[in-house]
Amino acid sequence: MYSAFLLMIFGLLLVIRTVFLRQQNVSISNFALIILISTIEFLFFQSVAMILVLNVALCALPFFFEVINELQNKKTQTRQSTELLDYLVLQVKAGHSLRSTILGLSNLSQSPLRRSACLILQGNLKSADHVTAESGVPISKECLNVLFGIQQVLKSEHQQLARLLSFRRVLHLTQSVRQKSRRKTSQARAQSLLLAIIYCALILFQFHTGGLSCVSGYFVFSLTSFLLGYWWLWRLERSFRWKI
Amino acid sequence: MEDLAPNLRLAVEVRLHVERGNSVRQAIREIVAREDGDWAHRLRQLIIGFEIRKELEVNGLRPETVALFQLLQRGWNGEAVLDSLLAIEEEIYRQNEYQIEEFAAILPVRMLAPLLLLQFPAFLILILGPLLSRFMSNL
């Protein structure tokens, strides 16, 4: 009982440190949430191992959300950069100059691309760090490629529409290959994710029923075997090589 | 599998250079300067072959890559190849799609090995381990 209580206090401190130090503004609701979770832990899961697992899971939660957020940002930026290119092609086809279109775009309030568009126009886009520092958000590699491509087209004096169309075709080609490869391997990825979820649930169940302790040889052997299998699956999914 | 295949990237980049008004020679030289690894080595060999007018070495290359190299050789010698480049680009893209499909078709079969050899035993140990342990201690 005492060990469970001490572990809960330790876990609480660890969670507060991990969650709060990663956020600039500490809100009372976050603090209250952690107190609530820890109380539930203490009241309902009196097993030391269960509390340990829950605290580790809680500590990993902010990192998990950060990764999800980063992936989402990347996706949004890729979509926005493609939309920007489509918009530029449409405007140039409608008879506007590329420079004036970008100027007009920089005056719009669609903020993520506004600063980038200004940078393109000024020809100041030099590196990923530079763009990130100027726009205030980390710009993905794909988005940066599009911006550099537009910058190159803008620098050329003639045949800007043809070059824009050509650049857009390359972009569509690359995106199409990526989408196809993702779609084709999505079933395999979903399958391995489902296995991992079932395995985690099974571990929690075994901890809860007290059939398995943290130091149990069965658990260590099983986890090692599962992780090795997962790593093998991960390698297989990425084992594609172009035949040339 | 995230990026374009090297042969498709070469076709696309040469086309972009030609559309910008550069020659095929200039395009290939610029691309080779940027590339690294085995593909860059092969391209360097290709350039040497073009310069000394040696016959193309096509051993181990796929037909579409051979066709692209032959086309680049013609472009290197001053022929207009833009339209043919576009056609070859389409063909290479189609072949790449086929390669992705081929890989995806064989992937579930290859995934059976880690599932049966590592993950299935891991589940079995996790489920049966504690039960066996209790059974043995009760004996």
Coordinates of C-alpha atoms in Angstrom, one line a residue:
Chain A
M1 CA 0.0 0.0 0.0
Y2 CA 2.8 2.4 1.0
S3 CA 4.8 1.5 -2.1
A4 CA 1.8 2.1 -4.3
F5 CA 1.3 5.5 -2.7
L6 CA 4.9 6.5 -3.0
L7 CA 5.0 5.4 -6.6
M8 CA 1.8 7.4 -7.3
I9 CA 3.5 10.5 -5.8
F10 CA 6.6 9.9 -7.8
G11 CA 4.6 9.3 -11.0
L12 CA 2.6 12.4 -10.3
L13 CA 5.7 14.5 -10.1
L14 CA 7.1 13.0 -13.2
V15 CA 3.9 13.6 -15.2
I16 CA 3.8 17.2 -14.0
R17 CA 7.4 17.7 -14.9
T18 CA 7.0 16.2 -18.4
V19 CA 3.7 17.8 -19.2
F20 CA 4.2 21.2 -17.7
L21 CA 7.8 21.8 -18.7
R22 CA 6.9 21.2 -22.4
Q23 CA 4.1 23.8 -22.2
Q24 CA 4.8 27.5 -21.7
N25 CA 1.5 28.3 -20.1
V26 CA 0.5 26.1 -17.2
S27 CA -3.2 26.0 -16.8
I28 CA -5.1 25.1 -13.6
S29 CA -7.3 22.7 -15.5
N30 CA -4.2 20.6 -16.6
F31 CA -3.1 20.4 -13.0
A32 CA -6.6 19.4 -11.8
L33 CA -6.7 16.8 -14.5
I34 CA -3.5 15.2 -13.3
I35 CA -4.6 15.2 -9.7
L36 CA -7.9 13.5 -10.8
I37 CA -6.0 10.9 -12.8
S38 CA -3.6 10.1 -10.0
T39 CA -6.5 9.8 -7.4
I40 CA -8.3 7.4 -9.7
E41 CA -5.0 5.5 -10.1
F42 CA -4.6 5.3 -6.3
L43 CA -8.2 4.3 -5.6
F44 CA -8.8 1.8 -8.4
F45 CA -5.5 0.3 -9.3
Q46 CA -3.7 -0.5 -6.1
S47 CA -1.2 -2.8 -7.9
V48 CA 2.3 -1.1 -8.1
A49 CA 2.9 -2.4 -11.6
M50 CA -0.5 -1.0 -12.9
I51 CA 0.3 2.4 -11.5
L52 CA 3.8 2.3 -13.0
V53 CA 2.4 1.4 -16.5
L54 CA -0.3 4.2 -16.3
N55 CA 2.3 6.8 -15.2
V56 CA 4.6 5.9 -18.0
A57 CA 1.7 6.1 -20.5
L58 CA 0.7 9.5 -19.1
C59 CA 4.3 10.7 -19.5
A60 CA 4.4 9.5 -23.1
L61 CA 1.1 11.2 -24.0
P62 CA 2.5 14.7 -24.7
F63 CA 5.2 13.2 -27.0
F64 CA 2.5 11.2 -28.8
F65 CA 0.4 14.3 -29.3
E66 CA 3.4 16.2 -30.5
V67 CA 4.2 13.6 -33.2
I68 CA 0.5 13.6 -34.3
N69 CA 0.5 17.4 -34.5
E70 CA 3.7 17.4 -36.5
L71 CA 2.3 14.9 -39.0
Q72 CA -0.9 16.9 -39.3
N73 CA 1.1 20.2 -39.9
K74 CA 3.1 18.5 -42.6
K75 CA 0.0 17.2 -44.3
T76 CA -1.7 20.7 -44.1
Q77 CA 1.4 22.4 -45.5
T78 CA 1.7 20.0 -48.4
R79 CA -2.0 20.6 -49.3
Q80 CA -1.6 24.4 -48.9
S81 CA 1.6 24.5 -51.1
T82 CA -0.2 22.5 -53.9
E83 CA -3.2 24.9 -53.6
L84 CA -0.8 27.9 -53.8
L85 CA 0.7 26.5 -57.0
D86 CA -2.8 25.8 -58.5
Y87 CA -3.8 29.4 -57.6
L88 CA -0.7 30.9 -59.2
V89 CA -1.3 28.8 -62.4
L90 CA -4.9 30.0 -62.6
Q91 CA -4.0 33.6 -62.0
V92 CA -1.3 33.6 -64.7
K93 CA -3.6 31.8 -67.1
A94 CA -6.2 34.6 -66.4
G95 CA -3.6 37.2 -67.6
H96 CA -2.1 38.4 -64.3
S97 CA 1.7 38.5 -63.9
L98 CA 3.2 36.0 -61.5
R99 CA 4.8 38.8 -59.4
S100 CA 1.6 40.8 -59.0
T101 CA -0.3 37.5 -58.1
I102 CA 2.2 36.7 -55.3
L103 CA 2.0 40.3 -54.1
G104 CA -1.8 40.1 -54.0
L105 CA -1.5 36.8 -52.1
S106 CA 0.8 38.3 -49.5
N107 CA -1.8 40.9 -48.8
L108 CA -4.5 38.3 -48.1
S109 CA -5.1 37.2 -44.6
Q110 CA -4.5 33.4 -45.2
S111 CA -1.5 33.7 -42.9
P112 CA 0.6 30.5 -43.2
L113 CA 1.5 31.2 -46.8
R114 CA 1.5 35.0 -46.6
R115 CA 5.0 35.3 -45.1
S116 CA 6.4 32.6 -47.4
A117 CA 4.9 34.4 -50.5
C118 CA 6.6 37.6 -49.4
L119 CA 9.9 35.9 -49.0
I120 CA 9.6 34.4 -52.4
L121 CA 8.8 37.7 -53.9
Q122 CA 11.8 39.3 -52.2
G123 CA 14.0 36.4 -53.3
N124 CA 15.1 36.0 -49.8
L125 CA 14.3 32.4 -49.4
K126 CA 17.6 30.7 -48.7
S127 CA 17.3 27.9 -46.2
A128 CA 14.7 25.9 -44.2
D129 CA 15.9 27.6 -41.0
H130 CA 15.6 31.0 -42.5
V131 CA 12.0 30.4 -43.6
T132 CA 11.1 28.9 -40.2
A133 CA 12.6 31.9 -38.5
E134 CA 10.7 34.4 -40.7
S135 CA 7.3 32.7 -40.8
G136 CA 7.3 31.5 -37.2
V137 CA 6.2 27.9 -38.0
P138 CA 8.5 25.0 -39.1
I139 CA 8.1 24.5 -42.8
S140 CA 8.1 21.0 -44.1
K141 CA 10.6 19.8 -46.8
E142 CA 7.9 19.3 -49.4
C143 CA 6.4 22.7 -48.9
L144 CA 9.9 24.3 -49.0
N145 CA 10.6 22.5 -52.4
V146 CA 7.4 24.1 -53.8
L147 CA 8.4 27.5 -52.5
F148 CA 11.9 27.2 -54.0
G149 CA 10.4 26.0 -57.3
I150 CA 8.1 29.0 -57.4
Q151 CA 11.1 31.3 -56.6
Q152 CA 13.0 29.8 -59.6
V153 CA 10.1 30.3 -61.9
L154 CA 9.7 33.9 -60.7
K155 CA 13.4 34.6 -61.3
S156 CA 13.1 33.5 -65.0
E157 CA 12.0 36.4 -67.2
H158 CA 10.1 34.5 -69.9
Q159 CA 7.7 31.5 -70.3
Q160 CA 6.7 31.6 -66.7
L161 CA 3.3 29.9 -67.3
A162 CA 5.0 27.0 -69.1
R163 CA 7.5 26.6 -66.3
L164 CA 4.8 26.8 -63.7
L165 CA 2.8 24.1 -65.5
S166 CA 5.9 21.9 -65.9
F167 CA 6.8 22.3 -62.2
R168 CA 3.2 21.5 -61.2
R169 CA 3.3 18.3 -63.3
V170 CA 6.5 17.1 -61.5
L171 CA 4.8 17.8 -58.2
H172 CA 1.7 15.9 -59.2
L173 CA 3.8 13.0 -60.4
T174 CA 5.7 12.8 -57.1
Q175 CA 2.5 13.1 -55.0
S176 CA 0.8 10.5 -57.1
V177 CA 3.7 8.0 -56.6
R178 CA 3.6 8.7 -52.8
Q179 CA -0.2 8.3 -52.5
K180 CA -0.2 5.1 -54.5
S181 CA 2.6 3.6 -52.4
R182 CA 0.9 4.6 -49.2
R183 CA -2.5 3.3 -50.3
K184 CA -1.0 -0.1 -51.3
T185 CA 0.9 -0.6 -48.0
S186 CA -1.9 0.9 -45.7
Q187 CA -3.4 -2.6 -45.1
A188 CA -0.1 -3.9 -43.8
R189 CA 0.4 -0.9 -41.6
A190 CA -3.1 -1.1 -40.2
Q191 CA -2.6 -4.8 -39.5
S192 CA 0.6 -4.2 -37.5
L193 CA -1.0 -1.3 -35.6
L194 CA -3.9 -3.5 -34.6
L195 CA -1.6 -6.2 -33.4
A196 CA 0.3 -3.6 -31.2
I197 CA -3.0 -2.3 -29.7
I198 CA -4.2 -5.9 -28.9
Y199 CA -0.8 -6.7 -27.4
C200 CA -0.8 -3.6 -25.2
A201 CA -4.4 -4.4 -24.1
L202 CA -3.3 -7.9 -23.2
I203 CA -0.3 -6.7 -21.2
L204 CA -2.6 -4.3 -19.2
F205 CA -5.1 -7.1 -18.7
Q206 CA -2.4 -9.4 -17.4
F207 CA -1.0 -6.7 -15.1
H208 CA -4.5 -5.9 -13.8
T209 CA -5.3 -9.5 -13.0
G210 CA -2.0 -9.9 -11.3
G211 CA -0.9 -12.8 -13.5
L212 CA 2.3 -11.1 -14.6
S213 CA 4.8 -9.1 -12.7
C214 CA 7.2 -6.6 -14.3
V215 CA 10.2 -8.7 -13.7
S216 CA 8.6 -11.9 -14.9
G217 CA 10.8 -13.8 -17.4
Y218 CA 7.7 -14.5 -19.5
F219 CA 6.9 -10.9 -19.8
V220 CA 10.5 -9.9 -20.8
F221 CA 10.7 -12.8 -23.3
S222 CA 7.3 -12.0 -24.8
L223 CA 7.9 -8.3 -25.1
T224 CA 11.4 -8.8 -26.7
S225 CA 9.9 -11.3 -29.2
F226 CA 7.0 -8.9 -30.0
L227 CA 9.2 -5.9 -30.5
L228 CA 11.6 -7.8 -32.7
G229 CA 8.6 -9.0 -34.8
Y230 CA 7.4 -5.4 -35.0
W231 CA 10.8 -4.2 -36.1
W232 CA 10.9 -6.9 -38.7
L233 CA 7.5 -5.9 -40.0
W234 CA 8.5 -2.2 -40.1
R235 CA 11.6 -3.1 -42.1
L236 CA 9.5 -5.2 -44.5
E237 CA 7.1 -2.3 -45.1
R238 CA 10.1 -0.1 -46.0
S239 CA 12.1 -2.6 -48.0
F240 CA 10.9 -1.4 -51.3
R241 CA 13.6 -0.5 -53.8
W242 CA 13.1 0.8 -57.3
K243 CA 14.3 -1.5 -60.0
I244 CA 16.1 0.4 -62.6
Chain B
M1 CA 9.2 4.3 -51.7
E2 CA 8.6 8.0 -50.9
D3 CA 10.5 9.6 -53.8
L4 CA 10.4 9.2 -57.6
A5 CA 12.4 6.3 -59.1
P6 CA 15.9 7.5 -60.2
N7 CA 15.2 6.8 -63.8
L8 CA 12.0 8.8 -63.7
R9 CA 13.7 11.6 -61.8
L10 CA 16.4 11.7 -64.5
A11 CA 13.8 11.9 -67.3
V12 CA 11.8 14.6 -65.5
E13 CA 14.9 16.7 -64.7
V14 CA 16.4 16.5 -68.2
R15 CA 13.0 17.5 -69.6
L16 CA 12.7 20.5 -67.2
H17 CA 16.2 21.6 -68.3
V18 CA 15.4 21.2 -72.0
E19 CA 12.2 23.2 -71.5
R20 CA 14.2 26.0 -69.8
G21 CA 16.4 26.1 -73.0
N22 CA 19.4 24.2 -71.8
S23 CA 21.0 21.4 -73.8
V24 CA 20.8 17.7 -72.9
R25 CA 24.6 17.7 -72.3
Q26 CA 24.3 20.6 -69.8
A27 CA 21.3 19.0 -68.1
I28 CA 23.0 15.6 -67.6
R29 CA 26.2 17.2 -66.3
E30 CA 24.3 19.3 -63.8
I31 CA 22.2 16.4 -62.6
V32 CA 25.3 14.1 -62.2
A33 CA 27.1 16.8 -60.2
R34 CA 24.2 16.7 -57.7
E35 CA 23.6 12.9 -57.5
D36 CA 25.5 10.5 -55.3
G37 CA 25.7 6.7 -54.8
D38 CA 25.4 3.9 -57.3
W39 CA 23.0 5.8 -59.6
A40 CA 25.5 8.7 -59.9
H41 CA 28.3 6.2 -60.7
R42 CA 26.2 4.7 -63.4
L43 CA 25.4 8.2 -64.8
R44 CA 29.1 9.1 -64.8
Q45 CA 29.8 5.9 -66.8
L46 CA 27.0 6.9 -69.1
I47 CA 28.6 10.3 -69.8
I48 CA 32.0 8.7 -70.4
G49 CA 30.3 6.3 -72.8
F50 CA 28.6 9.2 -74.6
E51 CA 31.9 11.2 -74.9
I52 CA 34.0 8.4 -76.3
R53 CA 31.0 7.2 -78.4
K54 CA 31.1 3.8 -76.9
E55 CA 28.2 1.5 -77.2
L56 CA 25.7 1.6 -74.2
E57 CA 26.2 -1.0 -71.5
V58 CA 22.7 -2.3 -70.8
N59 CA 23.4 -5.2 -68.6
G60 CA 21.0 -5.5 -65.6
L61 CA 19.0 -2.4 -66.7
R62 CA 15.3 -2.5 -67.2
P63 CA 14.0 -1.9 -70.8
E64 CA 12.6 1.6 -70.0
T65 CA 15.9 2.7 -68.5
V66 CA 17.8 1.5 -71.6
A67 CA 15.3 3.4 -73.8
L68 CA 15.9 6.5 -71.7
F69 CA 19.7 6.2 -72.0
Q70 CA 19.4 5.7 -75.7
L71 CA 17.3 8.8 -76.0
L72 CA 19.7 10.8 -73.9
Q73 CA 22.5 9.6 -76.1
R74 CA 20.6 11.0 -79.1
G75 CA 20.1 14.2 -77.2
W76 CA 23.7 14.4 -76.3
N77 CA 24.6 14.2 -80.0
G78 CA 22.4 17.2 -80.7
E79 CA 19.0 15.7 -81.7
A80 CA 15.8 17.3 -80.5
V81 CA 14.3 14.8 -78.0
L82 CA 11.8 16.8 -75.9
D83 CA 8.7 15.0 -77.3
S84 CA 10.2 11.6 -76.9
L85 CA 11.3 12.5 -73.4
L86 CA 7.7 13.2 -72.5
A87 CA 6.6 9.9 -73.9
I88 CA 9.4 7.9 -72.1
E89 CA 8.5 9.7 -68.9
E90 CA 4.9 8.5 -69.2
E91 CA 6.2 4.9 -69.8
I92 CA 8.6 4.9 -66.9
Y93 CA 5.8 6.3 -64.6
R94 CA 3.5 3.4 -65.7
Q95 CA 6.3 0.9 -65.1
N96 CA 6.9 2.4 -61.6
E97 CA 3.2 2.0 -60.8
Y98 CA 3.5 -1.7 -61.8
Q99 CA 6.5 -2.1 -59.4
I100 CA 4.5 -0.6 -56.5
E101 CA 1.6 -3.0 -57.2
E102 CA 4.0 -5.9 -57.4
F103 CA 5.5 -5.0 -54.1
A104 CA 2.1 -4.5 -52.4
A105 CA 0.9 -7.9 -53.7
I106 CA 3.8 -9.8 -52.2
L107 CA 4.0 -7.9 -49.0
P108 CA 1.2 -9.8 -47.0
V109 CA 3.0 -13.1 -47.8
R110 CA 6.4 -11.7 -46.6
M111 CA 4.7 -10.4 -43.5
L112 CA 3.7 -13.9 -42.4
A113 CA 7.3 -14.7 -41.4
P114 CA 7.6 -12.2 -38.5
L115 CA 4.0 -12.8 -37.5
L116 CA 4.4 -16.6 -37.2
L117 CA 8.0 -16.7 -35.9
L118 CA 8.0 -13.8 -33.4
Q119 CA 4.6 -12.1 -32.8
F120 CA 2.4 -15.2 -32.5
P121 CA 4.8 -16.8 -29.9
A122 CA 4.9 -13.5 -28.1
F123 CA 1.1 -13.6 -27.7
L124 CA 1.1 -17.2 -26.7
I125 CA 3.7 -16.6 -24.0
L126 CA 1.9 -13.7 -22.7
I127 CA -1.4 -15.6 -22.4
L128 CA -0.2 -19.0 -21.4
G129 CA 2.9 -18.1 -19.4
P130 CA 1.2 -17.0 -16.2
L131 CA -1.3 -19.9 -16.5
L132 CA 1.5 -22.5 -16.9
S133 CA 3.5 -20.9 -14.0
R134 CA 0.4 -21.2 -11.7
F135 CA -0.2 -24.8 -12.9
M136 CA 3.5 -25.8 -12.2
S137 CA 3.4 -24.2 -8.7
N138 CA 0.2 -26.1 -7.9
L139 CA 1.8 -29.4 -8.8

